[in-house]
Structure formats: C-alpha cells, structure tokens
mmCIF file of C-alpha atoms in Angstrom:
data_model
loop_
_atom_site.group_PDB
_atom_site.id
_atom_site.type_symbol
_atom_site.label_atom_id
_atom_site.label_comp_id
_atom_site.label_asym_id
_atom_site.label_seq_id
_atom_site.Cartn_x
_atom_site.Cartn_y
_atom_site.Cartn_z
ATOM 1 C CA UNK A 294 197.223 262.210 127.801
ATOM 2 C CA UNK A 295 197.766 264.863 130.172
ATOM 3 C CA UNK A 296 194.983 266.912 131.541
ATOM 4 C CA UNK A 297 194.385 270.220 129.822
ATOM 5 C CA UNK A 298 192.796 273.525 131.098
ATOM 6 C CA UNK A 299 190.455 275.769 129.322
ATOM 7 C CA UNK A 300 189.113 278.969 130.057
ATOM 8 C CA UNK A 301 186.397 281.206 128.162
ATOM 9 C CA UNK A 302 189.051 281.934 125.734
ATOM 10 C CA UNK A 303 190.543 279.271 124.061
ATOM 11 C CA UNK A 304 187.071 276.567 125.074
ATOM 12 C CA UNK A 305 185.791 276.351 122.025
ATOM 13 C CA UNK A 306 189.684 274.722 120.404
ATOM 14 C CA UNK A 307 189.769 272.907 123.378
ATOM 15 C CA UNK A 308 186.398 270.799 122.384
ATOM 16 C CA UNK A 309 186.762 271.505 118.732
ATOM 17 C CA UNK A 310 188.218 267.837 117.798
ATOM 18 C CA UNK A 311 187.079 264.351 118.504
ATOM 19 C CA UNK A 312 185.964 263.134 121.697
ATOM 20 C CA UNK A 313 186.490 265.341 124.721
ATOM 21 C CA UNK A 314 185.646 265.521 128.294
ATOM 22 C CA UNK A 315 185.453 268.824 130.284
ATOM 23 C CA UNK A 316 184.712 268.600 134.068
ATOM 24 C CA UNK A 317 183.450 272.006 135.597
ATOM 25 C CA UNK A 318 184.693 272.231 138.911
ATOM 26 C CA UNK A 319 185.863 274.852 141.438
ATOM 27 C CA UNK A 320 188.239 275.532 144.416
ATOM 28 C CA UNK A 321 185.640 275.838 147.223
ATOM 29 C CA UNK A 322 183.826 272.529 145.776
ATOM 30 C CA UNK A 323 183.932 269.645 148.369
ATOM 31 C CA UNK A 324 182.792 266.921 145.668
ATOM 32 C CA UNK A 325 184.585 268.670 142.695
ATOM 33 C CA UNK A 326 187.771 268.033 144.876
ATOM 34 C CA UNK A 327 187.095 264.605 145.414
ATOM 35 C CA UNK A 328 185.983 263.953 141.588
ATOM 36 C CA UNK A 329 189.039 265.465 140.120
ATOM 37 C CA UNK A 330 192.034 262.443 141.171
ATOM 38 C CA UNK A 331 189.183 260.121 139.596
ATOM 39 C CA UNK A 332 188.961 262.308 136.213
ATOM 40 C CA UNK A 333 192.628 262.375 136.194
ATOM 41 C CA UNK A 334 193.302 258.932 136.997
ATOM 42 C CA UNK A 335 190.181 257.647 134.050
ATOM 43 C CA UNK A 336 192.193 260.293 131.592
ATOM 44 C CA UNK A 337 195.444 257.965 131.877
ATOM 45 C CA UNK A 338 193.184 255.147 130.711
ATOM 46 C CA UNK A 339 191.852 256.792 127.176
ATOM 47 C CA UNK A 340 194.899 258.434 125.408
ATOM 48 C CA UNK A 341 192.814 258.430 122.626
ATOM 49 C CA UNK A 342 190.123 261.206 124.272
ATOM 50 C CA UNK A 343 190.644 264.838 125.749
ATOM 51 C CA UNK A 344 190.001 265.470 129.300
ATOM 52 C CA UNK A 345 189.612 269.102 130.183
ATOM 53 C CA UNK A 346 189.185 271.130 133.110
ATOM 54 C CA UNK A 347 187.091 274.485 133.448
ATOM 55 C CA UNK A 348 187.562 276.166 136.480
ATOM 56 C CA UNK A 349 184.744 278.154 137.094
ATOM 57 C CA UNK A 350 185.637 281.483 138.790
ATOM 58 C CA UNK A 351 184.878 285.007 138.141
ATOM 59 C CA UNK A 352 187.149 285.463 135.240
ATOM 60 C CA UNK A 353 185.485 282.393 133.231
ATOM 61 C CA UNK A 354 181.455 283.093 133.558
ATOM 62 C CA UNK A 355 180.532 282.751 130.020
ATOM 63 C CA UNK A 356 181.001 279.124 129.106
ATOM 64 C CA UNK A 357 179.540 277.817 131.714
ATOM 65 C CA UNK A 358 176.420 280.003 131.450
ATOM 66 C CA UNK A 359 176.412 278.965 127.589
ATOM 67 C CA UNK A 360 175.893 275.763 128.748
ATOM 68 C CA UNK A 361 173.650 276.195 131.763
ATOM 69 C CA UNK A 362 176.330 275.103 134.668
ATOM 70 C CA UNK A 363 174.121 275.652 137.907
ATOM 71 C CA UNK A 364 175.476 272.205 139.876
ATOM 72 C CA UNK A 365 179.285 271.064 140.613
ATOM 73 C CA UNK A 366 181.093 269.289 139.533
ATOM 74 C CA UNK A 367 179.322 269.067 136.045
ATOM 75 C CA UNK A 368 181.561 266.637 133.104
ATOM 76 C CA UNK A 369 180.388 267.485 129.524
ATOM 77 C CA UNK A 370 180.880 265.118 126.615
ATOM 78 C CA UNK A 371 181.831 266.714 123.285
ATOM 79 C CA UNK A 372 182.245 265.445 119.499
ATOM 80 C CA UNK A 373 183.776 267.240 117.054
ATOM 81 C CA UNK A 374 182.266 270.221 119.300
ATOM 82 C CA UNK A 375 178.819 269.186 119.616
ATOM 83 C CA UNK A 376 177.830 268.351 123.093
ATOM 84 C CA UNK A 377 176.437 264.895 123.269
ATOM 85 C CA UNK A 378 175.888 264.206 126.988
ATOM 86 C CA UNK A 379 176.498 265.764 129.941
ATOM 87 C CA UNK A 380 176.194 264.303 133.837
ATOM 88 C CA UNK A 381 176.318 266.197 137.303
ATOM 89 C CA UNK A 382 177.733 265.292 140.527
ATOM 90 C CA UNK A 383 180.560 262.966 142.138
ATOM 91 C CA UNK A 384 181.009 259.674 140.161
ATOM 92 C CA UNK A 385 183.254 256.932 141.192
ATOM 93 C CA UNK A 386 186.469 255.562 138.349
ATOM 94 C CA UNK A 387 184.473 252.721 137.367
ATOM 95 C CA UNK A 388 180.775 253.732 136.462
ATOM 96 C CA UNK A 389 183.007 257.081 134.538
ATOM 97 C CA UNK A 390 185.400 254.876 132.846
ATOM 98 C CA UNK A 391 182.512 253.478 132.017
ATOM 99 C CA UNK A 392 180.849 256.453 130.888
ATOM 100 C CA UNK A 393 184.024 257.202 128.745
ATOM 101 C CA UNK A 394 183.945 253.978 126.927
ATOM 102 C CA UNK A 395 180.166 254.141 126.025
ATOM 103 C CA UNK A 396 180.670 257.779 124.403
ATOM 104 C CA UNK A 397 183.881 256.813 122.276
ATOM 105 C CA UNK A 398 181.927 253.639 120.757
#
C-alpha cells in the first residue's frame, strides 16, 4: 500500500480503521529524513496495515499536541483509532518490521 498523508484535518479518517502507522516527522529533521525510506520500504511489506505520514509544520499543530509530540521522528500505532503504542527516534527496517508484525498479531 502506498504511503498516505494526513494533516489536522482529515487525521482522525486516516487512523479511524484497523491497524495504522503514522510517523511524525519534519523537513528540517536529520533522523526523520533518514527514518522515512525505512517506513516506506517496511509499508511495501504489510499491505494489510496503513502507514501514514504527519508532517508537522505550522499549519498542522493540533494533532500532534493532542498526542504530546515533543521528539522526532515519533511513529504511533493505532487500532480502530485507539492508540496502542507509540515509539520515538530513528529505528532500523528490521527491529520496525518487527515492531509492525508484533502490533498486527
């Protein structure tokens, strides 16, 4: 499945169903720019789960101050739109594939 992008707007559809994956990165981020080939490349692996990027800028503050965002990149696991887990900083493909695999059971 192809990576998606959500904003303040439309986040809450976006995590609404099953299990989904939303990495909170920015432009200026060093490690959020290294993370996001591995996010994309782990999202070809699970067609079966959502991957989502937030871009956090100034037109997108709420979301990630609903959820407490203070460290980059951030990935939040969702359910049905529950968060269930969430885990901050640079992981490599394997210990987040592995990550993925854990939350879909």
């Amino acid at each position: 499945m192809a990576l998606e992008h959500a904003n303040d707007e439309n986040f809450a559809d976006m995590v609404a169903g099953g299990v989904t994956l939303v990495d909170f990165w920015a432009s200026w981020c060093g490690p959020c720019q290294m993370f996001g080939p591995i996010f994309e490349a782990v999202s070809n692996q699970f067609p079966d789960v959502r991957f989502v990027k937030f871009e956090i800028d100034e037109s997108n503050r709420r979301t990630p101050a609903k959820y407490g965002i203070r460290s980059i990149p951030s990935i939040l696991a969702f359910k049905d739109g529950e968060l269930i887990e969430a885990r901050t900083g640079l992981m490599d493909a394997e210990t987040f594939a592995a990550w993925v695999q854990e939350l879909k059971g």
